[in-house]
Coordinates of C-alpha atoms in Angstrom, one line a residue:
M121 CA -80.7 -8.2 -68.5
A122 CA -78.0 -6.5 -70.6
S123 CA -76.8 -9.7 -72.2
H124 CA -79.3 -9.6 -75.0
R125 CA -79.0 -5.9 -75.9
K126 CA -77.2 -4.9 -79.1
S127 CA -75.0 -1.8 -79.0
R128 CA -75.8 1.0 -81.5
P129 CA -73.2 3.4 -82.9
A130 CA -75.0 6.4 -81.5
G131 CA -73.5 8.8 -79.0
T132 CA -75.7 8.0 -76.0
R133 CA -78.1 5.3 -74.4
V134 CA -81.9 4.9 -73.9
A135 CA -84.9 3.0 -72.4
G136 CA -87.3 0.7 -74.2
V137 CA -90.8 -0.4 -75.1
R138 CA -92.0 -3.6 -73.5
T139 CA -95.5 -5.0 -73.0
P140 CA -98.4 -6.0 -70.9
A141 CA -98.4 -5.6 -67.1
L142 CA -97.7 -9.2 -66.6
A143 CA -95.0 -8.9 -69.3
T144 CA -93.2 -6.4 -67.1
A145 CA -93.1 -8.9 -64.4
A146 CA -91.8 -11.5 -66.7
L147 CA -89.3 -9.1 -68.2
T148 CA -87.8 -7.7 -65.0
S149 CA -87.6 -10.5 -62.5
V150 CA -84.8 -12.7 -63.6
A151 CA -82.3 -11.8 -60.9
L152 CA -84.8 -12.3 -58.2
L153 CA -86.2 -15.5 -59.7
S154 CA -82.8 -17.0 -59.9
Q155 CA -82.3 -16.6 -56.2
S156 CA -85.3 -18.6 -55.3
A157 CA -86.4 -22.2 -55.7
N158 CA -89.2 -21.0 -57.9
A159 CA -86.7 -20.5 -60.7
A160 CA -85.8 -24.2 -60.9
P161 CA -86.6 -26.0 -64.1
A162 CA -90.0 -27.7 -64.2
A163 CA -89.8 -31.4 -63.7
D164 CA -91.9 -32.1 -66.8
G165 CA -89.3 -30.4 -69.1
A166 CA -91.4 -27.2 -69.4
P167 CA -89.4 -24.0 -69.3
S168 CA -88.8 -22.4 -65.9
L169 CA -90.1 -19.0 -65.0
E170 CA -86.6 -17.7 -65.4
E171 CA -86.5 -19.0 -69.0
V172 CA -89.9 -17.6 -69.7
E173 CA -88.9 -14.2 -68.3
K174 CA -85.8 -14.1 -70.5
K175 CA -87.8 -15.2 -73.6
V176 CA -90.4 -12.5 -73.1
D177 CA -87.8 -9.9 -72.2
A178 CA -86.0 -10.6 -75.5
L179 CA -89.2 -10.5 -77.5
Y180 CA -90.3 -7.2 -76.1
R181 CA -86.8 -5.6 -76.5
Q182 CA -86.9 -6.7 -80.1
A183 CA -90.4 -5.3 -80.5
E184 CA -89.4 -1.9 -79.1
S185 CA -86.4 -1.8 -81.4
A186 CA -88.6 -2.6 -84.4
T187 CA -91.0 0.1 -83.2
E188 CA -88.3 2.8 -83.5
K189 CA -87.3 1.6 -86.9
Y190 CA -91.0 1.7 -87.9
N191 CA -91.2 5.3 -86.6
A192 CA -88.0 6.3 -88.6
A193 CA -89.3 4.6 -91.8
K194 CA -92.7 6.3 -91.4
E195 CA -91.1 9.7 -91.0
R196 CA -88.9 9.1 -94.1
T197 CA -92.0 8.0 -96.0
T198 CA -93.8 11.2 -95.2
K199 CA -90.9 13.4 -96.2
Q200 CA -90.3 11.5 -99.4
R201 CA -94.0 11.6 -100.4
K202 CA -94.0 15.4 -100.0
R203 CA -90.9 15.7 -102.1
V204 CA -92.3 13.4 -104.9
D205 CA -95.6 15.3 -104.9
T206 CA -93.6 18.6 -105.3
L207 CA -91.5 17.1 -108.1
L208 CA -94.6 15.8 -109.9
D209 CA -96.3 19.2 -109.6
D210 CA -93.2 20.8 -111.0
V211 CA -93.1 18.3 -113.9
A212 CA -96.7 19.1 -114.7
R213 CA -96.0 22.8 -114.8
R214 CA -93.0 22.4 -117.0
T215 CA -94.8 20.0 -119.3
Q216 CA -97.5 22.7 -119.8
K217 CA -94.8 25.3 -120.6
L218 CA -93.2 22.8 -123.0
N219 CA -96.5 22.3 -124.8
E220 CA -96.9 26.0 -125.1
A221 CA -93.4 26.4 -126.6
R222 CA -94.1 23.6 -129.0
E223 CA -97.4 25.2 -130.1
E224 CA -95.6 28.5 -130.7
L225 CA -93.0 26.8 -132.9
G226 CA -95.9 25.0 -134.7
S227 CA -97.5 28.4 -135.5
F228 CA -94.2 29.5 -137.0
A229 CA -94.0 26.3 -139.1
A230 CA -97.6 26.8 -140.3
A231 CA -96.9 30.4 -141.3
Q232 CA -93.8 29.4 -143.2
Y233 CA -95.6 26.7 -144.9
R234 CA -98.4 29.0 -146.0
T235 CA -95.9 31.5 -147.4
G236 CA -93.7 28.8 -148.8
A237 CA -90.7 30.0 -146.9
S238 CA -88.4 27.5 -145.3
A239 CA -91.0 24.9 -145.0
P240 CA -88.5 22.0 -145.4
D241 CA -86.1 23.4 -142.8
T242 CA -88.8 24.1 -140.2
A243 CA -90.4 20.7 -140.7
T244 CA -87.1 19.0 -140.4
F245 CA -86.4 20.9 -137.2
L246 CA -89.7 19.9 -135.6
L247 CA -89.2 16.3 -136.4
A248 CA -85.5 16.1 -135.3
D249 CA -84.6 13.9 -132.3
S250 CA -82.4 16.7 -130.9
P251 CA -83.6 20.3 -131.7
Q252 CA -80.2 21.6 -130.6
D253 CA -78.3 19.5 -133.2
Y254 CA -80.3 21.0 -136.0
F255 CA -80.4 24.4 -134.4
D256 CA -76.7 24.6 -134.6
Q257 CA -76.8 24.6 -138.4
T258 CA -76.0 28.1 -139.7
Q259 CA -78.5 27.6 -142.6
L260 CA -81.5 27.5 -140.2
M261 CA -80.0 30.2 -137.9
S262 CA -79.9 32.6 -140.8
R263 CA -83.6 32.1 -141.6
L264 CA -85.0 32.5 -138.1
T265 CA -86.2 35.9 -136.9
T266 CA -85.3 37.0 -133.4
R267 CA -88.7 36.0 -132.0
Q268 CA -88.4 32.6 -133.6
K269 CA -84.9 32.1 -132.2
G270 CA -86.2 33.0 -128.7
A271 CA -89.0 30.5 -129.1
V272 CA -86.6 27.8 -130.1
D273 CA -84.3 28.6 -127.1
D274 CA -87.3 28.5 -124.7
Y275 CA -88.4 25.1 -126.1
V276 CA -84.9 23.5 -125.9
T277 CA -84.4 24.8 -122.3
E278 CA -87.8 23.8 -121.1
Q279 CA -87.4 20.3 -122.7
S280 CA -84.1 19.8 -120.9
E281 CA -85.4 20.9 -117.5
T282 CA -88.6 18.9 -117.8
M283 CA -86.6 15.7 -118.6
K284 CA -84.4 16.4 -115.6
K285 CA -87.3 16.8 -113.2
R286 CA -89.0 13.7 -114.6
R287 CA -85.8 11.7 -113.8
E288 CA -85.8 13.1 -110.2
A289 CA -89.4 12.3 -109.8
T290 CA -88.8 8.7 -111.0
Q291 CA -85.9 8.3 -108.5
G292 CA -88.1 9.8 -105.7
L293 CA -90.8 7.3 -106.4
Q294 CA -88.3 4.4 -106.3
S295 CA -86.9 5.7 -102.9
L296 CA -90.5 6.1 -101.6
T297 CA -91.3 2.5 -102.6
E298 CA -88.2 1.2 -100.9
T299 CA -89.0 3.1 -97.7
Q300 CA -92.6 1.9 -97.7
S301 CA -91.2 -1.7 -97.9
D302 CA -89.0 -0.9 -94.8
L303 CA -92.1 0.4 -93.1
H304 CA -94.2 -2.7 -93.8
A305 CA -91.3 -4.9 -92.7
A306 CA -90.8 -3.1 -89.4
K307 CA -94.6 -3.2 -88.7
A308 CA -94.7 -6.9 -89.4
T309 CA -91.7 -7.5 -87.1
V310 CA -93.3 -5.5 -84.2
Q311 CA -96.6 -7.4 -84.6
R312 CA -94.8 -10.8 -84.8
K313 CA -92.7 -10.2 -81.7
L314 CA -95.7 -9.0 -79.7
S315 CA -97.7 -12.0 -80.7
D316 CA -94.9 -14.3 -79.7
A317 CA -94.6 -12.6 -76.4
R318 CA -98.4 -12.9 -75.7
A319 CA -98.2 -16.5 -76.7
V320 CA -95.5 -17.2 -74.1
L321 CA -97.3 -15.4 -71.4
S322 CA -100.6 -17.1 -72.1
K323 CA -99.0 -20.4 -71.0
L324 CA -98.4 -19.2 -67.5
N325 CA -100.8 -20.5 -64.9
A326 CA -102.5 -18.4 -62.2
E327 CA -99.8 -19.3 -59.6
E328 CA -97.0 -18.4 -61.9
R329 CA -98.6 -15.1 -62.8
A330 CA -99.1 -14.2 -59.1
R331 CA -95.4 -14.9 -58.4
L332 CA -94.3 -12.8 -61.3
A333 CA -96.6 -10.0 -60.1
A334 CA -95.1 -10.1 -56.6
I335 CA -91.6 -10.0 -58.0
E336 CA -92.6 -6.9 -60.1
K337 CA -94.0 -5.2 -57.0
R338 CA -90.8 -5.8 -55.1
K339 CA -88.8 -4.5 -58.1
Q340 CA -90.9 -1.3 -58.2
E341 CA -90.3 -0.7 -54.5
E342 CA -86.5 -1.1 -55.0
A343 CA -86.7 1.4 -57.9
A344 CA -88.6 3.9 -55.8
A345 CA -86.0 3.6 -53.1
K346 CA -83.2 4.4 -55.5
A347 CA -85.2 7.3 -56.9
A348 CA -85.6 8.7 -53.4
E349 CA -81.8 8.3 -52.8
L350 CA -81.1 10.3 -56.0
A351 CA -83.5 13.0 -54.9
R352 CA -81.6 13.3 -51.5
Q353 CA -78.3 13.5 -53.4
Q354 CA -79.6 16.2 -55.7
E355 CA -81.1 18.2 -52.8
A356 CA -77.8 18.0 -50.9
A357 CA -75.9 19.2 -54.0
E358 CA -78.2 22.1 -54.5
K359 CA -77.9 23.1 -50.8
A360 CA -74.1 23.0 -51.0
A361 CA -74.2 25.2 -54.2
R362 CA -76.4 27.7 -52.4
Q363 CA -74.1 27.8 -49.4
Q364 CA -71.1 28.3 -51.6
A365 CA -72.9 31.2 -53.4
D366 CA -73.8 32.8 -50.1
T367 CA -70.2 32.5 -48.9
S368 CA -68.7 34.1 -52.0
S369 CA -71.2 36.9 -52.4
P370 CA -69.7 39.4 -49.8
S371 CA -66.3 39.4 -51.5
S372 CA -67.9 40.3 -54.9
S373 CA -70.2 43.0 -53.6
S374 CA -67.9 46.0 -54.4
G375 CA -66.0 47.3 -57.5
S376 CA -66.3 46.4 -61.1
S377 CA -65.9 42.7 -60.3
G378 CA -69.1 42.8 -58.2
S379 CA -70.9 44.4 -61.1
S380 CA -69.6 41.8 -63.5
G381 CA -70.5 39.0 -61.3
S382 CA -74.0 40.3 -60.8
A383 CA -74.5 40.6 -64.6
Q384 CA -73.2 37.1 -65.1
S385 CA -75.5 35.7 -62.4
S386 CA -78.4 37.6 -63.9
G387 CA -77.7 36.1 -67.4
S388 CA -77.4 32.6 -66.0
S389 CA -80.6 33.0 -64.0
S390 CA -82.4 34.2 -67.1
S391 CA -81.2 31.3 -69.1
G392 CA -82.2 28.8 -66.4
G393 CA -85.6 30.5 -66.0
S394 CA -86.3 30.2 -69.7
Y395 CA -85.6 26.4 -69.6
A396 CA -87.6 26.0 -66.4
T397 CA -90.6 27.7 -68.0
K398 CA -90.4 25.4 -71.1
A399 CA -89.8 22.3 -68.9
A400 CA -92.9 23.2 -66.7
K401 CA -95.1 23.3 -69.8
T402 CA -93.6 20.0 -71.0
L403 CA -94.2 18.2 -67.7
A404 CA -97.7 19.7 -67.5
F405 CA -98.5 18.2 -70.9
A406 CA -96.9 14.8 -70.1
R407 CA -98.8 14.6 -66.8
A408 CA -102.1 15.3 -68.5
Q409 CA -101.5 12.2 -70.6
I410 CA -101.1 9.8 -67.6
G411 CA -103.5 6.9 -68.0
K412 CA -103.6 6.9 -71.8
P413 CA -102.5 3.6 -73.4
Y414 CA -99.2 2.8 -75.0
V415 CA -99.6 2.0 -78.7
W416 CA -96.5 1.5 -80.8
G417 CA -96.1 4.1 -83.5
A418 CA -98.6 6.4 -81.9
T419 CA -98.1 10.2 -81.4
G420 CA -101.3 11.2 -79.6
P421 CA -103.6 12.5 -78.7
G422 CA -105.4 9.4 -77.6
S423 CA -102.3 7.1 -77.2
Y424 CA -98.5 7.2 -77.5
D425 CA -95.3 5.3 -77.8
C426 CA -92.3 6.4 -75.7
S427 CA -90.8 8.9 -78.3
G428 CA -94.2 10.0 -79.5
L429 CA -95.0 11.2 -75.9
T430 CA -91.7 13.1 -75.4
Q431 CA -92.1 14.7 -78.8
A432 CA -95.6 15.8 -78.1
A433 CA -94.7 17.0 -74.6
W434 CA -91.9 19.3 -75.8
K435 CA -94.0 20.5 -78.7
A436 CA -96.4 21.8 -76.1
A437 CA -93.5 24.0 -74.9
G438 CA -92.8 25.2 -78.4
V439 CA -89.8 22.9 -79.0
A440 CA -89.7 20.6 -82.0
L441 CA -88.1 17.3 -81.3
P442 CA -87.3 14.6 -83.9
R443 CA -89.6 11.6 -84.1
T444 CA -87.4 8.7 -82.9
T445 CA -85.3 8.0 -79.8
Y446 CA -82.3 7.6 -82.1
D447 CA -82.6 11.3 -83.1
Q448 CA -84.0 12.7 -79.9
V449 CA -80.9 11.6 -78.1
N450 CA -78.9 14.1 -80.2
A451 CA -81.4 16.9 -80.0
G452 CA -79.9 18.7 -77.0
T453 CA -77.1 18.8 -74.4
T454 CA -76.0 15.7 -72.6
V455 CA -75.9 16.2 -68.8
S456 CA -75.0 13.9 -65.9
L457 CA -77.7 12.0 -64.1
A458 CA -76.8 13.9 -60.9
D459 CA -77.5 17.2 -62.7
A460 CA -80.8 16.1 -64.3
Q461 CA -83.6 18.7 -64.1
P462 CA -87.3 18.4 -64.6
G463 CA -88.1 18.3 -68.4
D464 CA -84.8 16.6 -69.3
L465 CA -85.1 13.4 -71.5
V466 CA -83.9 10.2 -69.9
F467 CA -82.8 7.6 -72.4
F468 CA -82.5 3.8 -71.8
Y469 CA -80.5 0.8 -73.1
D470 CA -77.5 0.6 -75.3
D471 CA -79.6 0.6 -78.5
I472 CA -81.4 3.8 -77.4
T473 CA -84.9 2.4 -77.7
H474 CA -86.8 4.0 -74.8
V475 CA -87.2 7.5 -73.4
G476 CA -89.1 9.4 -70.7
V477 CA -89.5 12.9 -69.4
Y478 CA -87.7 13.5 -66.1
A479 CA -90.1 14.8 -63.5
G480 CA -87.6 15.4 -60.7
N481 CA -86.8 13.4 -57.5
G482 CA -85.6 10.4 -59.5
M483 CA -89.0 10.0 -61.2
M484 CA -90.1 10.3 -64.9
I485 CA -93.3 10.2 -67.0
H486 CA -93.2 7.8 -69.9
A487 CA -95.2 5.5 -72.1
P488 CA -93.7 2.2 -70.8
K489 CA -94.7 -0.6 -73.2
P490 CA -97.5 -2.3 -75.1
G491 CA -100.4 -3.2 -72.7
A492 CA -99.4 -0.5 -70.2
Y493 CA -100.5 3.1 -69.8
V494 CA -98.6 6.4 -69.6
R495 CA -97.5 6.7 -66.0
E496 CA -95.0 8.3 -63.6
E497 CA -92.4 6.0 -62.0
S498 CA -88.8 5.7 -61.0
I499 CA -86.1 6.1 -63.6
Y500 CA -84.7 3.0 -62.1
Y501 CA -87.7 0.9 -63.2
D502 CA -85.5 -1.5 -65.1
G503 CA -82.4 -1.1 -63.0
E504 CA -79.6 1.5 -62.9
S505 CA -77.7 -0.2 -65.7
A506 CA -80.5 0.4 -68.1
I507 CA -80.1 4.2 -68.0
H508 CA -78.2 5.3 -71.0
S509 CA -78.0 9.1 -70.8
V510 CA -79.8 12.3 -69.9
V511 CA -80.3 15.0 -72.5
R512 CA -81.5 18.6 -72.1
P513 CA -83.5 19.9 -75.1
A514 CA -84.1 23.5 -76.0

């Protein structure tokens, strides 16, 4: 299944979004189908089940990649819109101050006109393209009072700052428009790929669907067996670590070294306990979402995509994760699969397009794919090679 995956220049690997229950069967059964006579090409020239599986697998992998791009574009759009709104508010405030400064200068001009003093110079100043150019002339400078000079300074400064903020707001609006275009393009790609996949699956007859479902069941059983093996390995490693700690404890029970070791152990235990507490809250939230539908781009509370679920789960523990799998993979410490602890994030595929919350014993809770529901299953659900990395947040 790895032949169609594109590598991504990130530092880790992740799991992906796929689709309907029958799609899973179609996506994951190539190896098994190829070993049976059922995978042989149809006599009438129609695609074989193996070809259908590869087609659907490619479509759903492309859809999940587009989903994460959609999530990233949506997040950028939100941030850019907030920045543009802030800039526009700032421009409005500065424009008001600029108008007030202009009114004050106008009052000076009116007073000078009534008294007949410096009317030509003041009028020329107010009509000049660049107040500073005329302002530099010593003839005008000598005729302005201190208050008038301060008003002109305020006007020139406010005019410069207002123009600067207007340029920033214009650039922000242009960036926002471009990001919104990316958002619409990613959304269209997801919808097109999912539609294509459904069209392919709709052509399968009842017998073909049953065979794919049987293959999927067998695959799930194999994944569960691998999860159980990982659980046994982790348990054995923990037991060995406890025995080693018990063996070394008598030699460190006296003197300053014993005191130091005790403090170090206490610190380590405190750190581990803090993470375990957060992880427990994360898992409790994730488990409460089981049964809710996968919807691409969703962040809850009624539905989720894969990264939306992990983000919401860790938020329940007081930890803010980025929105996309591409960013979540860098939001913590990478650990080995053998050292995975409940609460860790398990990422899948070379392009880092899927993620789940590790639940312990080789299992995870995740939002699998369109047409499926949040569920707990083996981290080997798509084969061991699909696992990219394990990351510990917080």
